[in-house]
Amino acid sequence: MNTLRNRMEPDRMDERKIQDIIKLKKEKNALILVHNYQIPEVQDIADFLGDSLDLSRKARDTDKDVIVFCGVRFMAETAKILSPAKKVLLPSYQAGCPMADMVTSEALRDFKAREPGWKIVCYVNTSADVKAECDLCVTSANAVRVIRNYPYDRFLFVPDKNLGSYVKDQVKEKEIRLWDGYCHVHARLALDEVKKAKKIRPEAQLLVHPECEPGIVQMADEVLSTNQMLKFVRESKAKEFLIATEEGILYRMQKENPDKLFFPASRSLICPNMKQTRLSDVLNSLRYDQYEISLTEEIIRKAGIPLDEMLKYS
Ligand code: 13P
Ligand code: SF4
């Protein structure tokens, strides 16, 4: 495996690709958005690196013509919904999110027909079709605040039961029903594994993403989205951190905080979908305008409603 040092010094092949990406990016007036879980080489070419909330704001506010989204499909779709006049490209066609696929628009239409009177709140990790059936959207960074501020008391939360159960715990005054979805990467992390890791490093601050199961969330020193973790470690006086989220974030943490130590809560915290995008995919994306996100006007209009509500109440 590469060390941090040689990852930061690209080899000659990579250097060539990086120069080509920079040149094409300028020619096409493009912006490269990169999620915190992407591979180091791709993180290093980002115009903006961030979590789902931060990147959707960047997509909304950019004046560039093209957005290259290095992440997974629902993120690129969100960028398209918030910036419909732009060309949005997803460099790796197959980069999806299995959790987002655990709820469908048909299932939500069925639910609404059977049980009216519930507002449907979706995690941003959902398809555009699903968002089009929802009232409100949240990310891991703002879910508690948005649901607390939204003037309604009964919600169905889709699809992540772990994030939903964390919100339910924090917003006790509202009634929240949970869908049976989960992130297979975060849900794979076992409580015993975290206890063992904490025993080995008792001094380390345990930072947990709310997609982890409730037992692990309860053990956490802090429950945070990926950007919130980055801010926390920057500002903390602690020197050691145990990170319970996808391992891609450790590269950025170590790079930004060379005097601190970061350990993954488990070696199995790897999202294969987030690892699909390579420098050559970004280059081909700019070269051939691939793979363009295309959504109907109706879906863009309807899916924009829960996203606008989220931005209003966060
Ligand atoms: P963040 O919004 O915290 O970056 O999380 C996105 C995600 O997919 C977590 O698995
Ligand atoms: Fe989806 Fe989980 Fe991968 Fe995030 S880490 S993209 S929630 S599968």
CSV table of C-alpha atoms and ligand atoms in Angstrom, one decimal:
chain,number,residue,atom,x,y,z
A,1,MET,CA,0.0,0.0,0.0
A,2,ASN,CA,1.2,3.5,-0.7
A,3,THR,CA,2.4,5.6,2.1
A,4,LEU,CA,1.0,9.1,2.6
A,5,ARG,CA,4.3,10.6,1.4
A,6,ASN,CA,4.4,8.8,-2.0
A,7,ARG,CA,0.6,9.4,-2.5
A,8,MET,CA,1.3,13.1,-2.3
A,9,GLU,CA,4.0,12.8,-4.9
A,10,PRO,CA,2.3,11.6,-8.1
A,11,ASP,CA,4.2,9.3,-10.4
A,12,ARG,CA,5.0,10.5,-14.0
A,13,MET,CA,1.9,8.8,-15.5
A,14,ASP,CA,-0.4,10.5,-13.0
A,15,GLU,CA,1.4,13.8,-13.4
A,16,ARG,CA,0.6,13.7,-17.2
A,17,LYS,CA,-3.0,13.0,-16.4
A,18,ILE,CA,-3.2,15.8,-13.9
A,19,GLN,CA,-1.8,18.3,-16.4
A,20,ASP,CA,-4.4,17.2,-19.0
A,21,ILE,CA,-7.2,17.4,-16.4
A,22,ILE,CA,-6.1,21.0,-15.5
A,23,LYS,CA,-5.9,22.0,-19.2
A,24,LEU,CA,-9.3,20.5,-20.1
A,25,LYS,CA,-11.0,21.9,-17.0
A,26,LYS,CA,-10.0,25.4,-18.1
A,27,GLU,CA,-11.1,24.9,-21.7
A,28,LYS,CA,-14.5,23.5,-20.6
A,29,ASN,CA,-15.0,26.0,-17.7
A,30,ALA,CA,-15.5,23.0,-15.4
A,31,LEU,CA,-15.6,22.6,-11.6
A,32,ILE,CA,-14.4,19.4,-10.0
A,33,LEU,CA,-16.3,18.4,-6.8
A,34,VAL,CA,-14.9,15.5,-4.8
A,35,HIS,CA,-16.4,13.6,-1.8
A,36,ASN,CA,-14.2,13.0,1.3
A,37,TYR,CA,-14.3,9.2,0.6
A,38,GLN,CA,-12.6,9.3,-2.8
A,39,ILE,CA,-9.1,7.9,-3.4
A,40,PRO,CA,-6.2,10.2,-2.6
A,41,GLU,CA,-5.2,11.0,-6.2
A,42,VAL,CA,-8.7,12.2,-6.9
A,43,GLN,CA,-8.9,14.2,-3.7
A,44,ASP,CA,-5.8,15.9,-4.7
A,45,ILE,CA,-7.3,17.3,-8.0
A,46,ALA,CA,-10.4,18.7,-6.3
A,47,ASP,CA,-11.6,22.3,-6.7
A,48,PHE,CA,-13.7,21.5,-3.6
A,49,LEU,CA,-13.5,18.5,-1.3
A,50,GLY,CA,-16.4,18.0,1.1
A,51,ASP,CA,-19.4,16.2,2.5
A,52,SER,CA,-22.8,15.8,0.8
A,53,LEU,CA,-24.2,19.1,2.2
A,54,ASP,CA,-21.1,21.2,1.4
A,55,LEU,CA,-20.8,19.8,-2.1
A,56,SER,CA,-24.5,20.4,-2.9
A,57,ARG,CA,-24.1,24.0,-1.9
A,58,LYS,CA,-21.0,24.4,-4.1
A,59,ALA,CA,-23.0,22.9,-7.0
A,60,ARG,CA,-25.8,25.3,-6.4
A,61,ASP,CA,-23.6,28.4,-6.2
A,62,THR,CA,-21.1,27.8,-9.0
A,63,ASP,CA,-20.9,29.9,-12.1
A,64,LYS,CA,-19.0,27.2,-14.1
A,65,ASP,CA,-20.6,25.5,-17.1
A,66,VAL,CA,-19.7,22.0,-16.2
A,67,ILE,CA,-19.6,20.1,-12.8
A,68,VAL,CA,-17.6,16.9,-12.7
A,69,PHE,CA,-18.8,15.1,-9.6
A,70,CYS,CA,-16.4,12.5,-8.1
A,71,GLY,CA,-18.6,10.6,-5.8
A,72,VAL,CA,-21.6,8.4,-6.3
A,73,ARG,CA,-24.7,8.8,-8.5
A,74,PHE,CA,-27.1,10.4,-6.0
A,75,MET,CA,-24.6,13.1,-5.3
A,76,ALA,CA,-24.3,14.0,-9.0
A,77,GLU,CA,-28.1,13.9,-9.4
A,78,THR,CA,-28.4,16.3,-6.4
A,79,ALA,CA,-26.0,18.7,-8.1
A,80,LYS,CA,-28.1,18.5,-11.3
A,81,ILE,CA,-31.3,19.2,-9.4
A,82,LEU,CA,-29.8,22.2,-7.7
A,83,SER,CA,-28.0,23.5,-10.8
A,84,PRO,CA,-30.2,22.3,-13.7
A,85,ALA,CA,-28.7,24.6,-16.3
A,86,LYS,CA,-25.2,23.1,-15.9
A,87,LYS,CA,-23.9,20.0,-17.4
A,88,VAL,CA,-23.2,17.5,-14.6
A,89,LEU,CA,-20.9,14.6,-15.2
A,90,LEU,CA,-20.3,11.4,-13.1
A,91,PRO,CA,-16.9,10.1,-14.2
A,92,SER,CA,-17.6,6.5,-13.2
A,93,TYR,CA,-20.9,5.3,-14.6
A,94,GLN,CA,-21.4,2.4,-12.1
A,95,ALA,CA,-20.7,4.4,-8.9
A,96,GLY,CA,-23.9,4.0,-7.1
A,97,CYS,CA,-25.0,3.8,-3.4
A,98,PRO,CA,-26.6,0.5,-2.4
A,99,MET,CA,-28.4,2.2,0.5
A,100,ALA,CA,-30.0,4.7,-1.9
A,101,ASP,CA,-31.4,1.7,-3.8
A,102,MET,CA,-33.2,0.4,-0.7
A,103,VAL,CA,-36.1,2.7,-1.2
A,104,THR,CA,-38.1,3.3,-4.5
A,105,SER,CA,-40.5,5.9,-5.6
A,106,GLU,CA,-43.2,3.2,-6.1
A,107,ALA,CA,-42.9,2.1,-2.5
A,108,LEU,CA,-43.3,5.7,-1.3
A,109,ARG,CA,-46.3,6.3,-3.5
A,110,ASP,CA,-47.8,3.1,-1.9
A,111,PHE,CA,-47.0,4.3,1.5
A,112,LYS,CA,-48.7,7.7,0.9
A,113,ALA,CA,-51.8,6.1,-0.5
A,114,ARG,CA,-52.0,3.7,2.5
A,115,GLU,CA,-51.0,6.2,5.3
A,116,PRO,CA,-51.6,9.8,4.5
A,117,GLY,CA,-50.7,12.4,7.2
A,118,TRP,CA,-47.0,11.6,7.4
A,119,LYS,CA,-44.3,13.9,5.9
A,120,ILE,CA,-41.7,11.9,4.1
A,121,VAL,CA,-38.1,12.9,4.9
A,122,CYS,CA,-35.4,11.5,2.8
A,123,TYR,CA,-31.7,11.2,3.5
A,124,VAL,CA,-29.8,12.9,0.6
A,125,ASN,CA,-28.6,9.4,-0.2
A,126,THR,CA,-31.6,8.7,-2.4
A,127,SER,CA,-32.3,8.8,-6.1
A,128,ALA,CA,-33.8,11.8,-7.8
A,129,ASP,CA,-37.0,9.8,-8.4
A,130,VAL,CA,-37.3,9.1,-4.7
A,131,LYS,CA,-36.6,12.7,-3.7
A,132,ALA,CA,-39.5,13.7,-6.1
A,133,GLU,CA,-41.9,11.8,-3.8
A,134,CYS,CA,-40.6,13.4,-0.5
A,135,ASP,CA,-41.4,16.6,1.4
A,136,LEU,CA,-38.1,17.2,3.0
A,137,CYS,CA,-34.4,16.2,2.5
A,138,VAL,CA,-31.6,16.0,5.0
A,139,THR,CA,-27.9,15.2,5.1
A,140,SER,CA,-25.9,13.7,8.0
A,141,ALA,CA,-24.7,17.2,8.8
A,142,ASN,CA,-28.1,18.8,9.2
A,143,ALA,CA,-30.7,16.1,9.9
A,144,VAL,CA,-31.3,16.9,13.5
A,145,ARG,CA,-31.5,20.6,13.0
A,146,VAL,CA,-33.7,20.4,9.9
A,147,ILE,CA,-36.2,18.0,11.4
A,148,ARG,CA,-36.4,20.0,14.6
A,149,ASN,CA,-37.0,23.3,12.7
A,150,TYR,CA,-39.5,21.9,10.1
A,151,PRO,CA,-43.0,22.8,11.3
A,152,TYR,CA,-44.5,19.3,11.3
A,153,ASP,CA,-44.6,16.5,13.9
A,154,ARG,CA,-44.9,13.2,12.1
A,155,PHE,CA,-42.3,11.8,9.7
A,156,LEU,CA,-41.4,8.7,7.8
A,157,PHE,CA,-37.6,8.7,7.5
A,158,VAL,CA,-36.1,7.0,4.5
A,159,PRO,CA,-33.9,5.0,3.8
A,160,ASP,CA,-31.3,4.9,6.6
A,161,LYS,CA,-32.6,3.4,9.8
A,162,ASN,CA,-29.4,4.2,11.7
A,163,LEU,CA,-29.3,7.9,10.8
A,164,GLY,CA,-33.1,7.9,11.4
A,165,SER,CA,-32.7,6.3,14.8
A,166,TYR,CA,-30.0,8.9,15.8
A,167,VAL,CA,-32.4,11.7,14.8
A,168,LYS,CA,-35.3,10.1,16.7
A,169,ASP,CA,-33.1,10.0,19.8
A,170,GLN,CA,-32.2,13.7,19.5
A,171,VAL,CA,-35.6,15.0,18.5
A,172,LYS,CA,-37.8,13.3,21.0
A,173,GLU,CA,-40.7,15.8,20.7
A,174,LYS,CA,-41.5,14.5,17.1
A,175,GLU,CA,-42.8,11.1,16.0
A,176,ILE,CA,-40.4,9.5,13.5
A,177,ARG,CA,-41.0,6.1,11.7
A,178,LEU,CA,-38.0,4.4,10.2
A,179,TRP,CA,-37.5,2.6,6.8
A,180,ASP,CA,-35.5,-0.6,6.9
A,181,GLY,CA,-32.5,0.6,4.9
A,182,TYR,CA,-28.8,0.9,5.9
A,183,CYS,CA,-25.4,1.5,4.5
A,184,HIS,CA,-23.7,-1.9,4.2
A,185,VAL,CA,-20.2,-0.3,4.8
A,186,HIS,CA,-21.1,1.4,8.1
A,187,ALA,CA,-23.5,-1.3,9.3
A,188,ARG,CA,-20.7,-3.9,8.8
A,189,LEU,CA,-18.8,-2.2,11.7
A,190,ALA,CA,-19.3,-4.3,14.8
A,191,LEU,CA,-19.7,-3.0,18.3
A,192,ASP,CA,-17.1,-5.5,19.6
A,193,GLU,CA,-14.6,-4.3,17.0
A,194,VAL,CA,-15.0,-0.7,18.2
A,195,LYS,CA,-14.7,-1.7,21.8
A,196,LYS,CA,-11.5,-3.6,21.0
A,197,ALA,CA,-10.0,-0.6,19.1
A,198,LYS,CA,-10.9,1.7,21.9
A,199,LYS,CA,-9.2,-0.6,24.4
A,200,ILE,CA,-6.0,-0.5,22.4
A,201,ARG,CA,-6.1,3.3,22.1
A,202,PRO,CA,-7.9,4.5,25.2
A,203,GLU,CA,-6.7,8.1,24.7
A,204,ALA,CA,-8.2,8.4,21.2
A,205,GLN,CA,-11.3,10.4,20.6
A,206,LEU,CA,-14.0,8.2,19.0
A,207,LEU,CA,-15.7,10.0,16.1
A,208,VAL,CA,-18.7,8.1,14.6
A,209,HIS,CA,-20.7,8.7,11.5
A,210,PRO,CA,-24.5,8.4,12.2
A,211,GLU,CA,-24.8,5.7,9.6
A,212,CYS,CA,-23.2,3.3,12.1
A,213,GLU,CA,-25.5,1.2,14.3
A,214,PRO,CA,-27.0,2.8,17.5
A,215,GLY,CA,-24.7,0.9,19.9
A,216,ILE,CA,-21.6,2.4,18.3
A,217,VAL,CA,-23.3,5.8,18.1
A,218,GLN,CA,-23.9,5.7,21.8
A,219,MET,CA,-20.2,4.9,22.5
A,220,ALA,CA,-19.0,7.9,20.4
A,221,ASP,CA,-17.3,11.0,21.8
A,222,GLU,CA,-18.8,12.8,18.8
A,223,VAL,CA,-21.4,11.9,16.2
A,224,LEU,CA,-20.5,13.8,13.0
A,225,SER,CA,-20.8,14.0,9.2
A,226,THR,CA,-17.5,13.8,7.3
A,227,ASN,CA,-17.0,17.6,7.1
A,228,GLN,CA,-17.9,18.0,10.8
A,229,MET,CA,-15.2,15.3,11.6
A,230,LEU,CA,-12.6,17.3,9.7
A,231,LYS,CA,-13.5,20.5,11.5
A,232,PHE,CA,-13.5,18.7,14.9
A,233,VAL,CA,-10.1,17.2,14.5
A,234,ARG,CA,-8.6,20.5,13.2
A,235,GLU,CA,-9.9,22.3,16.3
A,236,SER,CA,-9.4,19.6,18.9
A,237,LYS,CA,-6.5,19.6,21.4
A,238,ALA,CA,-6.6,15.8,21.3
A,239,LYS,CA,-3.7,14.1,19.5
A,240,GLU,CA,-5.3,10.7,18.6
A,241,PHE,CA,-8.6,9.9,16.9
A,242,LEU,CA,-10.4,6.7,16.1
A,243,ILE,CA,-12.5,7.2,13.0
A,244,ALA,CA,-15.7,5.2,12.5
A,245,THR,CA,-16.5,6.0,8.9
A,246,GLU,CA,-15.3,5.2,5.4
A,247,GLU,CA,-11.5,5.0,5.3
A,248,GLY,CA,-11.0,7.6,2.5
A,249,ILE,CA,-11.4,10.4,4.9
A,250,LEU,CA,-8.2,9.5,6.8
A,251,TYR,CA,-6.0,10.6,3.9
A,252,ARG,CA,-7.4,14.2,4.2
A,253,MET,CA,-7.3,14.2,8.0
A,254,GLN,CA,-3.6,13.1,8.1
A,255,LYS,CA,-2.7,15.6,5.3
A,256,GLU,CA,-4.4,18.5,7.1
A,257,ASN,CA,-3.1,17.5,10.6
A,258,PRO,CA,0.4,16.1,10.3
A,259,ASP,CA,1.0,16.4,14.0
A,260,LYS,CA,-2.1,14.2,15.0
A,261,LEU,CA,-2.7,10.5,14.6
A,262,PHE,CA,-5.7,8.9,13.0
A,263,PHE,CA,-6.8,5.2,13.1
A,264,PRO,CA,-9.7,3.5,11.4
A,265,ALA,CA,-12.2,1.9,13.8
A,266,SER,CA,-11.9,-1.2,11.4
A,267,ARG,CA,-10.0,-2.1,8.3
A,268,SER,CA,-13.3,-3.1,6.6
A,269,LEU,CA,-14.7,0.4,6.3
A,270,ILE,CA,-14.3,0.6,2.6
A,271,CYS,CA,-17.0,1.6,0.2
A,272,PRO,CA,-16.3,0.0,-3.2
A,273,ASN,CA,-18.6,2.5,-5.0
A,274,MET,CA,-16.6,5.4,-3.7
A,275,LYS,CA,-13.3,3.8,-4.9
A,276,GLN,CA,-14.4,3.4,-8.5
A,277,THR,CA,-13.3,6.8,-9.8
A,278,ARG,CA,-9.7,7.0,-11.0
A,279,LEU,CA,-7.8,9.9,-12.5
A,280,SER,CA,-8.3,8.4,-15.9
A,281,ASP,CA,-12.1,8.4,-15.4
A,282,VAL,CA,-11.9,12.1,-14.5
A,283,LEU,CA,-9.8,12.8,-17.6
A,284,ASN,CA,-12.2,10.8,-19.9
A,285,SER,CA,-15.2,12.5,-18.3
A,286,LEU,CA,-13.8,15.9,-19.3
A,287,ARG,CA,-12.6,14.7,-22.7
A,288,TYR,CA,-15.9,13.0,-23.8
A,289,ASP,CA,-18.5,14.7,-21.5
A,290,GLN,CA,-19.2,11.4,-19.8
A,291,TYR,CA,-21.4,10.3,-18.1
A,292,GLU,CA,-23.9,13.1,-18.2
A,293,ILE,CA,-26.7,13.2,-15.6
A,294,SER,CA,-30.0,13.6,-17.4
A,295,LEU,CA,-33.2,14.1,-15.5
A,296,THR,CA,-36.7,15.1,-16.8
A,297,GLU,CA,-37.9,18.7,-16.0
A,298,GLU,CA,-40.6,17.3,-13.9
A,299,ILE,CA,-38.3,15.2,-11.7
A,300,ILE,CA,-35.9,18.2,-11.4
A,301,ARG,CA,-38.9,20.4,-10.3
A,302,LYS,CA,-40.4,17.9,-7.8
A,303,ALA,CA,-37.0,16.7,-6.4
A,304,GLY,CA,-36.0,20.3,-5.9
A,305,ILE,CA,-38.8,20.9,-3.4
A,306,PRO,CA,-37.4,18.7,-0.5
A,307,LEU,CA,-33.9,20.1,-1.2
A,308,ASP,CA,-35.0,23.7,-1.1
A,309,GLU,CA,-36.9,22.9,2.2
A,310,MET,CA,-33.7,21.4,3.6
A,311,LEU,CA,-31.6,24.5,2.6
A,312,LYS,CA,-34.4,26.7,4.1
A,313,TYR,CA,-34.5,24.9,7.5
A,314,SER,CA,-30.8,24.1,8.0
B,1,13P,P1,-21.4,12.8,4.4
B,1,13P,O1,-22.5,13.6,4.0
B,1,13P,O2,-21.2,12.8,5.9
B,1,13P,O3,-20.1,13.1,3.7
B,1,13P,O4,-21.7,11.2,4.1
B,1,13P,C1,-22.1,10.8,2.9
B,1,13P,C2,-22.1,9.3,2.8
B,1,13P,O5,-22.4,8.7,1.8
B,1,13P,C3,-21.8,8.6,4.0
B,1,13P,O6,-21.7,7.2,3.8
B,2,SF4,FE1,-23.6,4.7,0.1
B,2,SF4,FE2,-22.5,3.7,2.3
B,2,SF4,FE3,-21.0,4.1,0.2
B,2,SF4,FE4,-21.9,6.2,1.5
B,2,SF4,S1,-20.5,4.7,2.3
B,2,SF4,S2,-22.0,5.9,-0.7
B,2,SF4,S3,-23.9,5.4,2.2
B,2,SF4,S4,-22.7,2.6,0.4
